[in-house]
Coordinates of C-alpha atoms in Angstrom, one line a residue:
M198 CA 0.1 10.1 -74.2
K199 CA -1.4 13.6 -73.5
M200 CA 0.6 16.0 -71.3
N201 CA -1.0 17.5 -68.2
I202 CA -1.7 21.2 -68.3
I203 CA 1.0 22.0 -65.8
N204 CA 3.7 20.3 -67.9
V205 CA 2.4 22.2 -70.9
A206 CA 2.5 25.5 -69.1
N207 CA 6.1 24.8 -68.1
L208 CA 7.0 23.9 -71.7
L209 CA 5.5 27.2 -72.8
S210 CA 7.6 29.1 -70.2
L211 CA 4.6 30.3 -68.3
K212 CA 5.9 29.5 -64.8
N213 CA 7.3 33.0 -64.1
K214 CA 4.6 34.9 -65.9
S215 CA 1.5 36.5 -64.4
L216 CA -1.3 34.4 -65.9
A217 CA -4.0 36.8 -64.8
E218 CA -2.5 39.5 -66.9
L219 CA -2.2 37.5 -70.1
S220 CA -4.1 39.3 -72.9
D221 CA -6.4 37.6 -75.4
L222 CA -3.7 38.1 -78.0
E223 CA -1.1 36.3 -75.9
I224 CA -3.5 33.4 -75.2
N225 CA -4.2 33.1 -78.9
E226 CA -0.5 32.9 -79.6
L227 CA -0.2 30.1 -77.0
D228 CA -3.1 28.3 -78.8
K229 CA -1.2 28.6 -82.1
K230 CA 2.1 27.6 -80.5
I231 CA 0.5 24.4 -79.2
D232 CA -0.6 23.4 -82.7
D233 CA 2.7 24.5 -84.3
E234 CA 4.9 22.5 -81.9
G235 CA 2.5 19.5 -81.9
I236 CA 2.1 19.5 -78.2
N237 CA -0.2 16.6 -77.2
V238 CA -2.6 18.1 -74.7
D239 CA -6.3 18.6 -74.1
K240 CA -6.1 22.1 -75.6
K241 CA -9.7 23.0 -74.7
A242 CA -9.1 22.2 -71.0
F243 CA -5.7 24.0 -71.0
L244 CA -7.1 27.2 -72.5
K245 CA -10.2 27.0 -70.2
A246 CA -7.9 26.7 -67.1
L247 CA -5.8 29.6 -68.4
K248 CA -8.7 31.9 -69.0
N249 CA -11.1 31.1 -66.2
Y250 CA -8.8 30.0 -63.3
P251 CA -5.5 32.0 -63.8
N252 CA -4.8 32.5 -60.1
S253 CA -5.3 28.8 -59.2
F254 CA -3.2 27.8 -62.3
Q255 CA -0.5 30.3 -61.1
F256 CA -0.5 28.9 -57.6
V257 CA 0.1 25.3 -58.8
L258 CA 2.9 26.5 -61.0
N259 CA 4.5 28.3 -58.1
D260 CA 4.0 25.5 -55.5
K261 CA 7.2 23.4 -55.2
S262 CA 5.5 20.1 -54.4
L263 CA 2.7 20.3 -57.0
F264 CA 5.0 21.7 -59.8
N265 CA 7.7 19.1 -59.2
F266 CA 5.0 16.4 -59.1
F267 CA 3.2 17.3 -62.3
T268 CA 6.4 18.0 -64.3
D269 CA 8.5 15.2 -62.9
K270 CA 11.2 17.6 -61.9
N271 CA 13.2 18.3 -58.7
L272 CA 13.6 22.0 -58.5
H273 CA 14.8 23.6 -55.3
K274 CA 12.3 25.5 -53.1
N275 CA 14.2 28.8 -53.8
Q276 CA 12.9 28.7 -57.3
F277 CA 9.3 29.0 -56.1
S278 CA 7.2 31.8 -54.5
N279 CA 3.5 32.2 -53.9
D280 CA 4.0 35.1 -51.5
N281 CA 2.0 37.6 -53.5
L282 CA -0.7 35.3 -54.6
I283 CA -3.8 35.0 -52.4
V284 CA -5.9 32.0 -53.3
D285 CA -8.4 30.1 -51.2
I286 CA -7.5 26.4 -50.5
R287 CA -10.9 25.4 -51.8
E288 CA -10.2 27.1 -55.1
I289 CA -7.0 25.1 -55.5
Q290 CA -8.9 21.9 -54.6
F291 CA -11.6 22.8 -57.2
F292 CA -8.9 23.5 -59.9
L293 CA -7.1 20.2 -59.3
K294 CA -10.4 18.3 -59.2
T295 CA -11.6 19.8 -62.4
F296 CA -8.4 19.5 -64.5
L297 CA -6.0 17.0 -63.0
F298 CA -8.1 14.6 -60.9
D299 CA -7.8 11.5 -63.0
E300 CA -4.0 11.8 -63.3
I301 CA -3.5 12.2 -59.6
S302 CA -5.9 9.4 -58.7
F303 CA -4.3 7.0 -61.1
F304 CA -0.8 8.0 -59.9
I305 CA -1.7 7.4 -56.3
D306 CA -3.1 3.9 -57.0
N307 CA -0.2 2.9 -59.2
K308 CA 2.6 4.1 -56.9
M309 CA 1.0 2.7 -53.8
K310 CA 0.6 -0.6 -55.5
S311 CA 4.2 -0.7 -56.7
N312 CA 5.6 0.7 -53.4
E313 CA 7.2 3.7 -55.1
F314 CA 7.1 6.6 -52.7
E315 CA 9.4 9.3 -53.9
K316 CA 6.9 11.3 -55.9
L317 CA 4.1 10.4 -53.5
A318 CA 6.2 12.0 -50.8
E319 CA 6.7 15.1 -53.0
L320 CA 2.9 15.3 -53.6
S321 CA 2.1 14.9 -49.9
G322 CA 4.0 18.2 -49.3
S323 CA 0.9 19.9 -50.6
L324 CA -1.6 17.4 -49.3
R325 CA -4.0 20.1 -48.0
F326 CA -4.5 21.4 -51.5
L327 CA -5.7 18.1 -52.9
P328 CA -9.4 17.4 -53.3
D329 CA -10.8 15.7 -50.2
D330 CA -11.3 12.3 -51.9
L331 CA -7.7 12.2 -53.1
S332 CA -6.2 13.2 -49.8
K333 CA -8.4 10.6 -48.1
K334 CA -7.2 8.0 -50.6
I335 CA -3.6 8.8 -49.8
V336 CA -4.2 8.6 -46.0
Q337 CA -6.3 5.4 -46.3
Q338 CA -3.8 3.6 -48.4
T339 CA -0.9 4.7 -46.2
V340 CA -2.7 3.3 -43.2
E341 CA -3.2 0.0 -45.0
K342 CA 0.6 -0.1 -45.7
I343 CA 1.4 0.5 -42.0
D344 CA -1.2 -2.1 -40.9
F345 CA 0.2 -4.7 -43.4
A346 CA 3.7 -4.1 -42.2
Y347 CA 2.7 -4.5 -38.5
H348 CA 1.0 -7.8 -39.2
S349 CA 4.1 -9.0 -41.0
F350 CA 5.8 -9.0 -37.5
Y351 CA 3.0 -9.8 -35.2
P352 CA 2.2 -12.4 -33.9
V353 CA 5.1 -14.1 -35.7
P354 CA 7.5 -12.6 -38.4
K355 CA 6.5 -13.3 -42.0
D356 CA 8.0 -12.6 -45.4
F357 CA 9.8 -9.3 -45.1
S358 CA 10.2 -9.0 -48.9
K359 CA 6.6 -7.8 -49.1
I360 CA 7.4 -4.9 -46.7
S361 CA 10.7 -3.8 -48.1
Y362 CA 9.1 -0.3 -48.5
L363 CA 9.9 0.1 -44.8
K364 CA 13.6 0.6 -45.8
N365 CA 12.6 3.5 -48.1
Y366 CA 12.9 6.8 -46.2
Y367 CA 10.4 8.4 -48.7
F368 CA 7.7 6.3 -47.1
F369 CA 8.3 7.9 -43.8
I370 CA 8.5 11.4 -45.4
L371 CA 5.0 10.7 -46.8
I372 CA 3.8 9.6 -43.3
N373 CA 5.4 12.7 -41.8
N374 CA 3.7 15.0 -44.3
I375 CA 0.3 13.4 -43.5
N376 CA 0.8 14.2 -39.8
D377 CA -2.3 12.3 -38.6
P378 CA -2.7 11.4 -34.8
I379 CA -4.2 8.0 -35.7
I380 CA -1.3 7.2 -38.0
E381 CA 1.1 8.2 -35.2
E382 CA -0.5 5.6 -32.9
K383 CA -0.2 3.0 -35.6
M384 CA 3.4 4.0 -36.1
K385 CA 4.1 3.4 -32.4
A386 CA 2.7 -0.1 -32.8
L387 CA 4.8 -0.8 -35.9
F388 CA 7.9 0.6 -34.2
T389 CA 7.4 -1.7 -31.3
A390 CA 7.0 -4.7 -33.6
V391 CA 10.3 -3.9 -35.5
K392 CA 12.1 -3.2 -32.2
K393 CA 11.1 -6.6 -30.7
Y394 CA 12.2 -8.4 -33.8
F395 CA 15.5 -6.6 -33.6
Q396 CA 16.0 -7.6 -30.0
N397 CA 14.9 -11.2 -30.4
S398 CA 17.0 -11.8 -33.5
K399 CA 20.1 -10.2 -31.8
G400 CA 20.0 -7.4 -34.3
S401 CA 19.1 -7.7 -38.0
E402 CA 20.2 -5.9 -41.1
F403 CA 16.6 -5.4 -42.1
S404 CA 15.7 -3.8 -38.8
K405 CA 18.7 -1.6 -39.0
Q406 CA 17.7 -0.3 -42.4
V407 CA 14.1 0.3 -41.2
F408 CA 15.4 2.3 -38.2
S409 CA 17.7 4.4 -40.5
A410 CA 14.8 5.2 -42.8
M411 CA 12.5 5.9 -39.9
K412 CA 14.7 8.8 -38.8
F413 CA 12.8 10.9 -41.4
Y414 CA 9.6 10.5 -39.4
T415 CA 9.1 13.1 -36.7
P416 CA 6.2 12.2 -34.4
T417 CA 4.6 14.9 -32.2
D418 CA 5.2 12.6 -29.2
K419 CA 8.7 13.6 -28.1
S420 CA 9.3 10.5 -26.0
F421 CA 8.4 8.4 -29.1
S422 CA 10.9 10.5 -31.2
E423 CA 13.6 10.0 -28.6
E424 CA 12.9 6.2 -28.6
I425 CA 13.3 6.1 -32.4
N426 CA 16.7 7.9 -32.3
H427 CA 17.9 5.7 -29.4
I428 CA 17.1 2.4 -31.1
K429 CA 18.6 3.7 -34.4
E430 CA 21.9 4.4 -32.6
K431 CA 21.8 1.0 -30.9
A432 CA 21.3 -0.8 -34.2
E433 CA 24.2 1.1 -35.9
I434 CA 26.5 0.1 -33.0
S435 CA 25.7 -3.5 -33.3
F436 CA 26.7 -3.5 -36.9
S437 CA 30.0 -1.5 -36.6
S438 CA 32.9 -3.2 -38.3
I439 CA 35.9 -4.2 -36.2
H440 CA 39.3 -4.3 -37.7
F441 CA 42.2 -5.8 -35.7
G442 CA 45.9 -4.7 -35.6
K443 CA 48.5 -7.2 -34.6
R444 CA 49.9 -5.1 -31.8
K445 CA 46.7 -3.7 -30.4
Y446 CA 45.9 -6.6 -28.1
Y447 CA 44.9 -4.5 -25.1
W448 CA 42.3 -2.4 -26.7
L449 CA 41.2 -5.5 -28.6
Y450 CA 40.5 -7.3 -25.3
A451 CA 38.6 -4.2 -24.1
I452 CA 36.4 -4.1 -27.2
V453 CA 35.7 -7.9 -26.9
L454 CA 34.8 -7.4 -23.3
V455 CA 32.4 -4.5 -24.2
L456 CA 30.8 -6.6 -26.9
V457 CA 30.3 -9.5 -24.5
I458 CA 28.7 -7.2 -22.0
Y459 CA 26.6 -5.6 -24.7
R460 CA 25.5 -9.0 -26.0
G461 CA 24.6 -10.0 -22.4
I462 CA 22.4 -6.9 -22.1
M463 CA 20.8 -7.8 -25.5
F464 CA 20.1 -11.3 -24.3
Y465 CA 18.6 -10.0 -21.1
N466 CA 16.4 -7.6 -23.0
A467 CA 15.3 -10.4 -25.4
F468 CA 14.5 -12.7 -22.5
S469 CA 12.8 -10.1 -20.5
S470 CA 10.7 -9.0 -23.4
Q471 CA 8.8 -12.3 -23.1
F472 CA 7.1 -10.9 -20.0
P473 CA 4.9 -7.9 -19.5
V474 CA 6.8 -4.7 -18.7
N475 CA 5.6 -1.2 -17.9
N476 CA 6.7 0.6 -21.0
D477 CA 4.4 2.4 -23.6
Y478 CA 6.3 0.8 -26.5
E479 CA 7.2 -2.6 -25.0
S480 CA 3.9 -4.3 -24.3
E481 CA 2.8 -7.1 -26.7
D482 CA -0.7 -5.8 -26.1
Y483 CA 0.2 -2.2 -26.9
Y484 CA -1.2 -2.4 -30.4
E485 CA -4.9 -1.7 -30.5
E486 CA -6.9 -0.8 -33.6
P487 CA -8.5 2.6 -33.0
K488 CA -12.1 2.1 -31.9
I489 CA -13.4 4.2 -34.7
D490 CA -11.1 4.7 -37.8
R491 CA -10.7 8.3 -39.1
Y492 CA -12.1 7.0 -42.4
Y493 CA -15.5 6.4 -40.8
T494 CA -15.6 9.5 -38.5
N495 CA -14.9 11.7 -41.6
M496 CA -17.8 10.2 -43.5
K497 CA -20.4 12.6 -42.1
F498 CA -18.5 15.5 -43.6
Q499 CA -18.3 13.6 -46.9
I500 CA -22.1 12.8 -47.0
D501 CA -22.9 16.4 -46.1
S502 CA -20.7 17.6 -48.9
F503 CA -22.4 15.2 -51.3
Q504 CA -25.9 16.3 -50.3
T505 CA -24.8 20.0 -50.8
F506 CA -23.6 19.0 -54.2
L507 CA -27.0 17.4 -55.0
A508 CA -29.3 20.0 -53.6
G509 CA -27.4 23.0 -52.3
F510 CA -26.4 24.7 -55.6
N511 CA -27.7 27.8 -57.2
E512 CA -29.9 26.8 -60.1
K513 CA -29.2 30.1 -61.9
Q514 CA -25.5 29.1 -62.2
V515 CA -26.1 25.9 -64.1
R516 CA -23.9 25.6 -67.2
N517 CA -22.4 23.1 -69.6
L518 CA -25.5 20.8 -69.0
K519 CA -25.4 17.3 -70.5
K520 CA -28.6 15.4 -70.0
S521 CA -28.5 11.8 -68.6
N522 CA -30.6 9.1 -70.1
I523 CA -31.1 6.3 -67.5
K524 CA -34.0 4.1 -66.5
T525 CA -35.6 3.1 -63.2
G526 CA -33.3 0.9 -61.2
D527 CA -30.1 2.3 -62.6
N528 CA -27.4 3.8 -60.5
P529 CA -26.9 7.4 -61.6
F530 CA -23.5 7.8 -60.0
E531 CA -19.9 6.5 -60.6
T532 CA -18.4 7.9 -57.4
F533 CA -19.2 7.9 -53.7
Y534 CA -22.4 5.8 -54.1
N535 CA -21.2 2.6 -55.8
Y536 CA -23.8 0.1 -56.8
V537 CA -23.6 -3.1 -54.7
T538 CA -25.1 -6.1 -56.4
P539 CA -27.5 -7.8 -53.9
K540 CA -27.4 -11.6 -53.6
D541 CA -29.8 -13.5 -55.8
N542 CA -33.2 -14.1 -54.3
F543 CA -36.9 -14.0 -55.2
D544 CA -37.9 -11.6 -52.4
F545 CA -38.5 -8.0 -53.6
I546 CA -39.7 -4.9 -51.9
K547 CA -41.8 -2.6 -54.1
I548 CA -40.9 1.1 -53.8
T549 CA -43.3 3.4 -55.6
N550 CA -42.5 7.0 -56.6
N551 CA -46.0 8.4 -56.3
T552 CA -45.0 12.0 -57.4
N553 CA -44.6 13.9 -60.6
Y554 CA -40.8 14.3 -59.8
D555 CA -38.1 11.8 -60.5
L556 CA -36.2 10.6 -57.5
I557 CA -32.9 9.0 -56.5
L558 CA -33.0 6.6 -53.5
L559 CA -29.7 6.6 -51.5
E560 CA -29.1 3.5 -49.5
N561 CA -26.7 3.7 -46.6
N562 CA -25.1 1.2 -44.2
I563 CA -24.9 2.0 -40.5
V564 CA -21.6 1.2 -38.8
Y565 CA -20.6 1.7 -35.2
D566 CA -24.3 2.1 -34.4
S567 CA -24.6 5.7 -35.7
I568 CA -22.1 6.3 -38.6
K569 CA -23.7 6.4 -42.1
M570 CA -21.7 4.8 -44.9
P571 CA -22.8 5.2 -48.6
K572 CA -23.8 1.9 -50.3
S573 CA -26.0 2.1 -53.4
A574 CA -28.2 4.5 -55.3
Y575 CA -31.3 3.8 -57.4
F576 CA -33.0 6.1 -59.9
I577 CA -36.9 6.0 -60.0
K578 CA -38.8 7.9 -62.6
A579 CA -41.9 9.9 -61.7
N580 CA -44.9 7.6 -61.0
D581 CA -42.8 4.5 -61.5
V582 CA -42.0 1.5 -59.4
L583 CA -38.6 0.0 -58.3
H584 CA -38.5 -3.6 -57.3
L585 CA -35.7 -3.7 -54.8
K586 CA -34.2 -7.1 -53.8
N587 CA -34.8 -7.7 -50.1
S588 CA -31.8 -8.5 -48.0
E589 CA -31.1 -9.3 -44.3
T590 CA -29.2 -6.0 -44.0
L591 CA -32.2 -3.7 -44.8
A592 CA -33.3 -3.6 -41.2
S593 CA -29.9 -2.0 -40.2
E594 CA -29.8 0.5 -43.1
V595 CA -31.2 4.0 -43.7
F596 CA -32.3 5.7 -46.9
N597 CA -32.4 9.2 -48.2
V598 CA -34.6 10.5 -51.0
Y599 CA -33.5 13.1 -53.6
F600 CA -36.3 14.7 -55.7
G601 CA -36.0 16.7 -58.9
K602 CA -36.3 16.8 -62.7
N603 CA -33.9 16.7 -65.7
L604 CA -31.1 14.5 -64.4
S605 CA -27.9 15.8 -65.9
S606 CA -24.2 16.5 -65.5
F607 CA -23.5 20.2 -65.2
Q608 CA -21.2 22.7 -63.5
T609 CA -21.9 25.6 -61.0
E610 CA -19.7 27.9 -59.0
S611 CA -20.0 25.7 -55.9
Y612 CA -16.8 24.1 -54.5
H613 CA -18.8 20.9 -53.7
L614 CA -18.1 19.0 -56.9
F615 CA -17.9 15.3 -57.4
I616 CA -16.1 14.3 -60.6
R617 CA -16.5 11.0 -62.3
K618 CA -14.1 9.3 -64.8
G619 CA -13.5 11.4 -67.9
S620 CA -13.6 14.6 -65.8
M621 CA -17.5 14.7 -66.0
V622 CA -19.4 16.1 -63.1
E623 CA -21.6 13.6 -61.4
N624 CA -25.3 13.5 -62.2
R625 CA -27.8 15.6 -60.3
F626 CA -31.2 17.2 -61.0
S627 CA -30.9 20.6 -62.6
E628 CA -34.5 21.4 -61.6
L629 CA -35.0 20.7 -57.9
H630 CA -38.2 20.1 -56.0
P631 CA -38.7 23.2 -53.7
Q632 CA -38.1 21.1 -50.6
S633 CA -35.4 18.8 -52.1
K634 CA -32.7 19.9 -49.6
T635 CA -34.9 19.4 -46.5
I636 CA -36.3 16.0 -47.7
L637 CA -32.8 14.8 -48.6
K638 CA -31.6 15.3 -45.1
R639 CA -34.3 13.1 -43.6
D640 CA -33.3 9.5 -42.8
I641 CA -36.0 6.9 -43.4
K642 CA -36.3 3.1 -42.9
I643 CA -37.6 0.7 -45.6
T644 CA -38.3 -2.9 -44.7
D645 CA -41.5 -3.5 -46.6
D646 CA -43.4 -2.2 -49.7
I647 CA -43.7 1.6 -49.6
Q648 CA -45.1 4.6 -51.5
L649 CA -43.1 7.8 -51.5
T650 CA -45.3 10.9 -51.7
I651 CA -44.8 14.6 -51.2
K652 CA -47.5 16.2 -49.1
N653 CA -47.5 19.8 -47.6
G654 CA -43.9 20.2 -48.8
G655 CA -42.7 17.2 -46.9
L656 CA -42.0 13.5 -47.6
E657 CA -44.8 11.1 -46.7
L658 CA -44.5 7.4 -46.5
K659 CA -47.4 5.0 -47.2

């Protein structure tokens, strides 16, 4: 298995060197050393990162969370310093997306699936430096874990073996590092569910372990934080071991009396919890899904970024161009716009590209009445026709049209990059129609046969 470039840099003792000051001779020596020592790495990518992005490379080597994550180490924070290195966050995101995207993405999916959170917690310490789609993936999958755990308690307790990750304090460190207000509201609901189970079951070992792990979570709501600490102490008291001495009858009676009173209070709380009470964390109806999930509200930014990627680049900066060879009806993308196979039917809409430019038709679902969500993309060659399967959802969808020539994968200096598997940049037109950017922003409806034409610099529908 190939080593990542951060691991290789550490192996070559580059952590404490100034990468920006490496001479061509020193880089050539590193090149030779990789061959001599048989280091299994994508050497072309490693040398490119070293030569073209030394400051970003240096930053990752000197960032505790990122370095420990990529090298699988646990070095102390005193061994790191980025104090004298000034790098824009977007540059770090670009660097990670270009050279380490696949490794991070696979790791997130794998560890989330297996409920292993130690290294995820480490990685989340530098969440702001991750590319947007990776940080979004971590947040979304963490939300799913919290929601799943909540529904394992409510309305009735289910198999707790599937949510044993709640006993892992690294899970709560991860949540703490994300520091999202929507997640905090979901955490309140989860806390309420665990607390009610603890009270109704007269205390449980599982609940106690969850509360002990939850102490590593520090919400911004101080009253919620105090509630967590209070119930944790309560749980620990209920499980304190009592050892009796033969001649300590008086204090023994006192302890028994205290326990009886305590159990009476617990019974009262359990009984009273069956009825509505005026407490933020006690009401059975407290938990409410947010009206609009952050995943959806962030989508406008994602689509704007994708449209900038498609049509907002400087054509003079195009480099490393690899031409794409696809036909009308194909989906030119592997990320963001994922092709959705329509149901079989014999009803088609004919969409004609009545121009001398190729185009890509972007299909979007509309949710919450106004939020646009990417669905499918279709390539249509110049003066060609797409037969699009008609569906009941078309009336509630909007489309965007992207015009250009020479569909290819290439790089520019822009930070708006979308990387597909194999570290290839997503397809886009290297030669844009002069009005591509303006036309792309226009939302159109398609519910019947249509001809797409450009007239007086604008999109015309016939």
